C-alpha cells in the first residue's frame, strides 16, 4: 500500500513564524508539534516572491523562466503543458483532492485535470454570492500605487495593511470553508472504505492581506507587547534606488511603529487561525492514516515593515525564505540548514512515494544528502505582467541580488541576518563572481533580461 499524503500550504506566512512566541503564546502550536518530528529545512527558498510563479514552479519542479509563468498569470496565457505533482499522483492511482487557493498555472488548468475533488476561490465566491454576500475586495482594503508594467509606470491597486474584524459568521470565513471541504473529503474516504491511497492538497489563504481577522483571533496579540525585528520601518543601508519605486515600498508608506505593531498583531492573529485549521486537518489525517506523510510550506513570506516594505515581491529574507517541513512517522525529526528550493519538493515527493519523476525536473530529493555549499536561485519579473526585474542567488552565507537598474546588492546573512547593509561596494570580486553564476543559471533557464 502506497503512503498517503497531506500537503498543506498557507499564503504570506513568514519562515520565522514556526517556533515564534509572542505575548506569552506559541504563534503556531500545531505546526510546532508537527515540526518537532519533521525534517525542518531552515534555509528553504521559493523561486519567486509572488503567488502564481512560486506555486507553479513548486508544482512542476521547473524554474519560472523555464516553465513560462513568471508573473501572476491567473488565466494561464503563458502556462505550458507540464505535469504537476497532482497529475503525477493521479496517474499513479491516487485519489487526489485540491482544496483552497488555486494559483498553479499549467495547461490544462487544475480544475480541468480530472482530480477526484476540487474546490477553490471560485466555488467559495459563488457560495458567498448565493448568500447575498459580495466576494469583492472592499475599497478601503486597497491602496493605489504606480507600478512598472511593460516598460511604463501605470496605476494599480493592491491589498493594503488595513486591519479589520470579519463581520460574518466565522464558519463563512474563507479558510474555515476550505478546511471543512478538506475534512469532508477525508470523511467520505473513511466512510467508503476506499483502498486507493489519497493525496490531499489544502491551500489556505491566511495570512494574506487584507488583514481581515475572525473575531476570536482579532485580539489574540497585544500590539504593545509584541517583539518586532529591529529593522521594521528602516530601509537597508545602500539599497538599490529601485526598492523605493517598487510596490512594497509604496504600500509600506510612512507608517510609525504603532501602526506596524497593529499590522503585526492582525497578521499573527491570522497565522494562529490558519494554524488552528491546519491542526484539524493534521489530526484528522493522523486518525485515518497514521503513516501518512505531511508536508508544509508557503508560497512566499511577508515583509511586515522590515526594510520599510510591505507584502512580498522583493528578495529580502522575509519574502523569499519560506518554512518547509516534511513529517514522516517513524522517522526522527532533524534540522537541516543547507539552502534548499521549492524546486526540490517534487523530486522529494516522487522519491518518497516511489513515483516516476517527470522529465525536465531539476531539483534534488531532500531525502538524500544535501551539499552544504549549495546555492539556489529566485527571480521576480513583475506582478500583473512583465515589469520590475529581480534576480537572486543565495548560498550558505551570501546573497546577491541584481535588478532592472543594474544595481547590485550583496548581504552577508551570517553577520547581518536582517540584511540591514548592502556590502556590494566593499566586495567587488565576490559580487562579480556571484553575478556571473546568477547570470549563467538564468541564461540556462530561458532568461535573458536586458543589460546583464
Coordinates of C-alpha atoms in Angstrom, one line a residue:
X1 CA 0.0 0.0 0.0
X2 CA 1.4 3.4 -1.0
X3 CA 1.8 6.0 1.6
X4 CA -0.9 8.7 1.8
X5 CA 0.0 12.4 1.6
X6 CA -1.3 15.6 3.2
X7 CA 0.2 18.6 1.5
X8 CA -0.6 21.9 3.3
X9 CA 0.2 25.5 2.5
X10 CA -0.6 29.0 3.7
X11 CA -0.1 32.3 1.9
X12 CA 2.2 35.1 3.1
X13 CA 3.4 33.2 6.2
X14 CA 6.9 34.0 7.3
X15 CA 9.5 31.4 7.9
X16 CA 10.2 32.8 11.4
X17 CA 6.6 32.2 12.5
X18 CA 7.4 28.5 13.1
X19 CA 8.5 28.3 16.8
X20 CA 7.7 32.0 17.3
X21 CA 6.4 33.1 20.8
X22 CA 4.6 36.4 21.1
X23 CA 2.7 37.7 24.1
X24 CA 3.5 34.6 26.0
X25 CA 1.9 32.2 23.5
X26 CA 3.1 30.0 20.6
X27 CA 2.0 31.5 17.3
X28 CA 1.8 28.1 15.6
X29 CA 1.4 25.4 18.2
X30 CA 0.1 22.8 15.8
X31 CA 2.9 23.4 13.2
X32 CA 5.4 23.4 16.1
X33 CA 4.1 20.0 17.1
X34 CA 4.4 18.8 13.5
X35 CA 7.9 20.3 13.2
X36 CA 9.2 18.5 16.3
X37 CA 9.1 15.2 14.4
X38 CA 9.9 16.5 11.0
X39 CA 12.8 17.2 8.6
X40 CA 13.0 21.0 9.2
X41 CA 14.6 23.0 6.4
X42 CA 15.6 26.3 7.9
X43 CA 17.1 27.7 4.7
X44 CA 14.3 27.0 2.2
X45 CA 13.7 29.5 -0.6
X46 CA 11.0 30.0 -3.1
X47 CA 11.8 30.6 -6.8
X48 CA 9.8 33.8 -6.9
X49 CA 8.3 36.0 -4.2
X50 CA 4.9 36.0 -5.9
X51 CA 1.9 33.6 -5.7
X52 CA 1.4 32.1 -9.2
X53 CA 5.1 31.8 -10.3
X54 CA 6.1 30.3 -6.9
X55 CA 3.3 27.7 -6.8
X56 CA 3.7 26.8 -10.4
X57 CA 7.4 26.2 -10.1
X58 CA 6.9 24.2 -6.9
X59 CA 4.2 22.0 -8.6
X60 CA 6.1 21.4 -11.8
X61 CA 9.7 21.3 -10.5
X62 CA 10.6 23.8 -13.2
X63 CA 12.1 27.3 -12.7
X64 CA 9.6 30.1 -13.6
X65 CA 11.6 31.4 -16.6
X66 CA 11.7 27.8 -17.9
X67 CA 8.0 26.9 -17.3
X68 CA 6.9 30.3 -18.7
X69 CA 5.0 31.5 -15.7
X70 CA 7.0 34.5 -14.4
X71 CA 4.1 36.8 -13.2
X72 CA 0.6 36.3 -11.8
X73 CA -0.9 34.8 -14.9
X74 CA -4.2 33.7 -13.3
X75 CA -5.8 32.7 -16.7
X76 CA -2.9 30.6 -17.9
X77 CA -2.0 32.6 -21.0
X78 CA 1.7 31.8 -20.5
X79 CA 1.2 28.4 -19.0
X80 CA 2.7 25.3 -20.6
X81 CA 1.7 21.7 -20.7
X82 CA 3.8 20.4 -17.8
X83 CA 2.9 17.5 -15.4
X84 CA 2.5 18.6 -11.8
X85 CA 2.7 16.7 -8.5
X86 CA -1.1 16.5 -8.6
X87 CA -1.2 14.8 -12.0
X88 CA 1.8 12.5 -11.2
X89 CA -0.2 11.3 -8.2
X90 CA -3.4 11.0 -10.1
X91 CA -1.7 8.9 -12.8
X92 CA -0.2 6.7 -10.1
X93 CA -3.6 5.7 -8.9
X94 CA -4.0 8.2 -6.0
X95 CA -7.3 9.8 -5.1
X96 CA -6.3 13.5 -5.4
X97 CA -8.1 16.4 -3.8
X98 CA -7.2 20.1 -4.2
X99 CA -8.9 22.5 -1.9
X100 CA -8.3 26.2 -1.4
X101 CA -6.1 28.7 -3.1
X102 CA -5.7 27.8 -6.8
X103 CA -2.6 29.5 -8.0
X104 CA -0.9 26.8 -10.1
X105 CA -0.9 27.8 -13.8
X106 CA -0.5 24.9 -16.2
X107 CA -2.4 23.6 -19.2
X108 CA -4.9 22.1 -18.7
X109 CA -5.7 24.3 -15.7
X110 CA -6.0 22.4 -12.3
X111 CA -9.9 22.5 -12.4
X112 CA -9.8 20.6 -15.7
X113 CA -7.3 17.9 -14.7
X114 CA -9.7 15.2 -13.6
X115 CA -8.9 15.3 -9.9
X116 CA -11.2 13.4 -7.6
X117 CA -12.2 16.6 -5.7
X118 CA -11.6 20.2 -6.4
X119 CA -12.8 23.3 -4.6
X120 CA -11.2 26.8 -4.9
X121 CA -11.8 30.5 -4.6
X122 CA -14.3 30.5 -7.5
X123 CA -16.5 28.0 -5.7
X124 CA -16.2 30.0 -2.4
X125 CA -17.1 33.2 -4.2
X126 CA -20.2 31.5 -5.7
X127 CA -21.3 30.3 -2.3
X128 CA -21.0 33.8 -0.8
X129 CA -22.9 35.3 -3.8
X130 CA -25.7 32.8 -3.3
X131 CA -25.9 34.1 0.3
X132 CA -26.1 37.7 -0.7
X133 CA -22.5 38.5 0.3
X134 CA -20.2 40.2 -2.1
X135 CA -16.9 38.4 -2.5
X136 CA -15.2 41.5 -3.9
X137 CA -12.4 43.3 -2.1
X138 CA -13.7 46.3 -0.2
X139 CA -12.4 49.8 -1.4
X140 CA -10.9 50.5 2.0
X141 CA -8.7 47.4 1.8
X142 CA -6.7 48.6 -1.3
X143 CA -4.2 51.3 -2.0
X144 CA -3.2 52.8 -5.3
X145 CA 0.4 52.6 -6.4
X146 CA 2.4 53.2 -9.6
X147 CA 4.0 50.1 -10.9
X148 CA 6.4 49.3 -13.8
X149 CA 4.5 47.3 -16.4
X150 CA 5.6 46.7 -20.0
X151 CA 8.2 49.5 -19.7
X152 CA 5.9 52.2 -18.3
X153 CA 4.7 53.1 -14.8
X154 CA 0.9 52.6 -14.5
X155 CA -1.6 52.9 -11.7
X156 CA -2.6 49.7 -9.9
X157 CA -4.3 48.8 -6.7
X158 CA -3.1 46.3 -4.1
X159 CA -4.4 44.9 -0.8
X160 CA -3.1 47.3 1.9
X161 CA -2.3 47.0 5.5
X162 CA -5.8 47.8 6.7
X163 CA -6.9 45.6 9.6
X164 CA -10.5 44.7 10.5
X165 CA -12.7 42.0 12.0
X166 CA -14.6 39.5 9.9
X167 CA -18.2 40.7 10.1
X168 CA -19.9 37.5 9.0
X169 CA -20.4 34.2 10.9
X170 CA -16.9 32.6 11.4
X171 CA -18.0 29.4 9.6
X172 CA -18.2 31.5 6.4
X173 CA -14.6 32.7 6.6
X174 CA -12.7 31.5 3.5
X175 CA -10.3 29.2 5.2
X176 CA -12.9 27.8 7.5
X177 CA -14.8 26.7 4.4
X178 CA -11.7 25.4 2.7
X179 CA -10.9 23.3 5.8
X180 CA -14.4 22.0 6.1
X181 CA -14.3 20.8 2.5
X182 CA -11.0 19.1 3.0
X183 CA -12.3 17.3 6.1
X184 CA -15.4 16.3 4.2
X185 CA -13.2 14.7 1.6
X186 CA -11.4 12.7 4.3
X187 CA -14.7 11.7 5.9
X188 CA -16.0 10.3 2.7
X189 CA -12.8 8.3 2.1
X190 CA -13.2 6.7 5.5
X191 CA -16.9 6.1 5.1
X192 CA -16.5 4.5 1.7
X193 CA -13.6 2.2 2.8
X194 CA -11.5 3.5 -0.1
X195 CA -8.5 1.3 -0.6
X196 CA -6.6 3.5 -3.0
X197 CA -4.1 5.9 -1.5
X198 CA -5.0 9.5 -1.2
X199 CA -3.3 12.9 -1.6
X200 CA -5.0 15.9 -0.1
X201 CA -3.7 19.4 -1.0
X202 CA -5.1 22.0 1.4
X203 CA -4.1 25.5 0.4
X204 CA -5.2 28.2 2.9
X205 CA -5.5 31.9 2.2
X206 CA -4.5 33.3 5.6
X207 CA -2.5 35.3 6.5
X208 CA -2.8 37.0 3.0
X209 CA -3.8 40.7 3.2
X210 CA -6.1 42.5 3.5
X211 CA -5.9 41.6 7.2
X212 CA -9.5 40.7 8.0
X213 CA -9.4 38.5 11.1
X214 CA -12.0 36.3 12.6
X215 CA -13.3 37.9 15.9
X216 CA -11.8 35.2 18.2
X217 CA -8.3 35.9 16.8
X218 CA -8.5 39.6 16.3
X219 CA -7.3 40.5 19.8
X220 CA -5.1 37.5 20.4
X221 CA -1.9 39.6 20.4
X222 CA -1.4 42.9 22.2
X223 CA 0.4 45.2 19.8
X224 CA 2.3 46.9 22.6
X225 CA 3.7 43.6 23.9
X226 CA 5.0 42.3 20.5
X227 CA 8.7 42.0 19.9
X228 CA 9.4 43.2 16.4
X229 CA 12.6 42.9 14.3
X230 CA 14.9 45.9 14.8
X231 CA 14.7 46.9 11.1
X232 CA 10.9 47.4 10.9
X233 CA 10.4 50.7 9.2
X234 CA 14.1 51.0 8.3
X235 CA 15.4 50.6 4.7
X236 CA 18.6 48.7 4.1
X237 CA 21.7 50.9 4.1
X238 CA 22.9 51.1 0.5
X239 CA 19.8 49.6 -1.0
X240 CA 19.1 49.9 -4.7
X241 CA 17.0 53.0 -5.7
X242 CA 14.6 50.6 -7.4
X243 CA 13.4 49.5 -3.9
X244 CA 11.7 52.8 -3.1
X245 CA 10.0 52.8 -6.5
X246 CA 8.7 49.3 -6.0
X247 CA 5.2 48.3 -4.9
X248 CA 6.2 47.0 -1.5
X249 CA 7.8 50.3 -0.5
X250 CA 4.8 52.3 -1.7
X251 CA 2.4 50.0 0.3
X252 CA 4.6 50.5 3.4
X253 CA 4.4 54.2 3.2
X254 CA 5.5 56.3 6.2
X255 CA 4.0 54.3 9.0
X256 CA 5.1 54.7 12.5
X257 CA 6.0 51.9 15.0
X258 CA 2.5 51.9 16.5
X259 CA 1.0 51.2 13.0
X260 CA 3.4 48.4 12.4
X261 CA 2.6 46.9 15.7
X262 CA -1.1 46.9 14.8
X263 CA -0.4 45.3 11.5
X264 CA 1.8 42.6 13.1
X265 CA -0.9 41.8 15.6
X266 CA -3.5 41.2 12.9
X267 CA -1.1 39.2 10.8
X268 CA -0.1 37.0 13.7
X269 CA -3.8 36.5 14.6
X270 CA -4.4 35.2 11.0
X271 CA -1.3 33.0 11.3
X272 CA -2.6 31.5 14.5
X273 CA -6.0 31.0 13.0
X274 CA -4.5 29.2 10.0
X275 CA -2.5 27.0 12.4
X276 CA -5.7 26.1 14.2
X277 CA -7.3 25.0 11.0
X278 CA -4.3 23.1 9.8
X279 CA -4.2 21.3 13.2
X280 CA -7.7 20.0 12.4
X281 CA -6.5 18.6 9.1
X282 CA -3.4 17.1 10.6
X283 CA -5.3 15.4 13.4
X284 CA -7.9 14.0 11.1
X285 CA -5.3 12.6 8.7
X286 CA -3.4 11.0 11.6
X287 CA -6.7 9.4 12.8
X288 CA -7.4 7.7 9.5
X289 CA -3.8 7.2 8.2
X290 CA -1.2 7.2 11.0
X291 CA 1.6 6.6 8.4
X292 CA 0.7 9.4 6.1
X293 CA 3.5 11.9 5.0
X294 CA 2.7 15.5 5.8
X295 CA 4.4 18.4 4.0
X296 CA 4.0 22.0 5.0
X297 CA 5.3 25.0 3.1
X298 CA 4.3 28.5 1.9
X299 CA 4.4 30.2 -1.4
X300 CA 6.3 33.3 -0.1
X301 CA 6.7 35.3 3.1
X302 CA 5.7 38.8 4.1
X303 CA 7.9 41.9 4.8
X304 CA 5.7 43.3 7.5
X305 CA 7.7 46.5 7.5
X306 CA 11.2 45.1 7.5
X307 CA 13.4 47.2 5.1
X308 CA 10.4 49.6 5.2
X309 CA 8.4 47.3 2.9
X310 CA 5.0 45.6 2.9
X311 CA 3.9 42.4 1.2
X312 CA 6.3 40.5 -1.0
X313 CA 7.9 41.0 -4.5
X314 CA 11.4 41.7 -3.1
X315 CA 14.4 39.4 -2.5
X316 CA 14.9 40.0 1.2
X317 CA 14.6 37.0 3.6
X318 CA 11.1 37.8 5.0
X319 CA 9.7 37.4 1.4
X320 CA 11.8 34.7 -0.2
X321 CA 12.7 32.4 2.7
X322 CA 9.8 30.1 3.4
X323 CA 9.0 27.4 6.0
X324 CA 9.4 23.8 4.8
X325 CA 8.6 20.8 7.0
X326 CA 8.4 17.1 6.0
X327 CA 6.9 14.8 8.6
X328 CA 7.4 11.1 8.2
X329 CA 6.0 9.0 11.0
X330 CA 8.6 6.7 12.4
X331 CA 11.5 9.0 11.4
X332 CA 13.3 11.2 13.8
X333 CA 13.0 15.0 13.5
X334 CA 16.1 16.8 12.2
X335 CA 17.1 20.3 11.4
X336 CA 18.9 20.9 8.1
X337 CA 20.5 24.3 7.4
X338 CA 21.8 23.8 3.8
X339 CA 20.0 26.0 1.2
X340 CA 17.1 24.2 -0.5
X341 CA 14.5 25.3 -3.0
X342 CA 10.8 24.8 -3.8
X343 CA 12.2 23.0 -6.9
X344 CA 13.2 20.2 -4.6
X345 CA 9.7 19.4 -3.4
X346 CA 8.5 17.5 -6.4
X347 CA 11.7 15.3 -6.6
X348 CA 11.4 14.7 -2.8
X349 CA 7.8 13.5 -3.0
X350 CA 8.5 11.4 -6.1
X351 CA 11.4 9.7 -4.2
X352 CA 9.3 9.2 -1.0
X353 CA 6.2 7.9 -2.7
X354 CA 8.1 5.9 -5.4
X355 CA 6.6 7.9 -8.2
X356 CA 8.1 8.5 -11.7
X357 CA 9.9 11.8 -11.8
X358 CA 8.8 13.9 -14.8
X359 CA 11.3 14.9 -17.4
X360 CA 12.9 18.3 -17.0
X361 CA 12.7 18.5 -13.2
X362 CA 16.0 19.9 -11.9
X363 CA 15.7 19.8 -8.1
X364 CA 17.1 17.2 -5.8
X365 CA 15.4 14.8 -3.4
X366 CA 15.8 16.2 0.2
X367 CA 15.7 12.6 1.5
X368 CA 19.4 12.3 0.4
X369 CA 22.5 14.2 1.1
X370 CA 22.3 18.0 0.5
X371 CA 25.5 19.7 -0.4
X372 CA 26.4 22.2 2.4
X373 CA 27.7 24.7 -0.1
X374 CA 24.7 24.6 -2.4
X375 CA 23.3 27.7 -4.0
X376 CA 19.7 28.3 -5.0
X377 CA 18.0 30.9 -7.1
X378 CA 15.0 33.1 -7.3
X379 CA 13.5 35.6 -9.7
X380 CA 10.9 38.3 -10.0
X381 CA 9.7 39.7 -13.3
X382 CA 6.6 41.8 -12.4
X383 CA 3.2 41.1 -10.9
X384 CA 0.3 41.6 -13.4
X385 CA 2.6 41.4 -16.4
X386 CA 6.3 42.0 -17.4
X387 CA 7.7 44.6 -15.1
X388 CA 10.4 45.1 -12.5
X389 CA 13.3 42.7 -12.6
X390 CA 15.0 41.0 -9.7
X391 CA 17.4 38.1 -9.9
X392 CA 18.9 36.3 -6.8
X393 CA 21.5 33.7 -5.9
X394 CA 21.9 32.7 -2.3
X395 CA 24.3 30.2 -0.7
X396 CA 25.2 29.3 2.8
X397 CA 26.4 32.8 3.7
X398 CA 26.0 35.3 1.0
X399 CA 23.0 36.6 -1.0
X400 CA 23.4 38.5 -4.3
X401 CA 20.6 40.5 -6.0
X402 CA 20.6 42.2 -9.4
X403 CA 17.7 44.4 -10.6
X404 CA 16.4 46.4 -13.6
X405 CA 18.5 49.4 -12.6
X406 CA 21.6 47.2 -13.0
X407 CA 22.2 47.7 -9.2
X408 CA 23.9 45.0 -7.2
X409 CA 23.2 44.1 -3.7
X410 CA 25.2 41.8 -1.5
X411 CA 24.3 40.7 2.0
X412 CA 26.2 38.6 4.5
X413 CA 23.5 36.6 6.1
X414 CA 25.8 35.2 8.7
X415 CA 27.0 38.6 10.0
X416 CA 23.8 40.5 9.1
X417 CA 20.8 38.2 9.1
X418 CA 18.4 41.1 8.9
X419 CA 20.1 42.4 5.7
X420 CA 20.5 45.9 7.1
X421 CA 23.5 46.8 5.0
X422 CA 24.4 46.3 1.3
X423 CA 28.1 45.4 1.2
X424 CA 28.4 45.1 -2.6
X425 CA 30.7 48.1 -2.9
X426 CA 33.1 46.5 -0.4
X427 CA 33.3 43.1 -2.2
X428 CA 33.7 43.7 -5.9
X429 CA 35.4 40.4 -6.6
X430 CA 32.8 38.3 -4.7
X431 CA 30.0 40.4 -6.3
X432 CA 31.3 39.7 -9.8
X433 CA 31.7 36.0 -9.1
X434 CA 28.1 35.7 -7.8
X435 CA 26.8 37.8 -10.7
X436 CA 28.3 35.5 -13.2
X437 CA 26.9 32.4 -11.6
X438 CA 23.5 34.0 -11.3
X439 CA 23.6 35.1 -14.9
X440 CA 24.7 31.7 -16.2
X441 CA 21.9 30.0 -14.3
X442 CA 19.3 32.2 -15.6
X443 CA 20.5 32.1 -19.2
X444 CA 20.4 28.3 -19.0
X445 CA 16.8 28.6 -17.8
X446 CA 15.4 30.6 -20.7
X447 CA 16.0 34.0 -19.1
X448 CA 17.8 37.0 -20.6
X449 CA 16.9 40.3 -19.1
X450 CA 18.4 43.4 -20.8
X451 CA 21.7 44.8 -19.7
X452 CA 23.0 41.7 -17.9

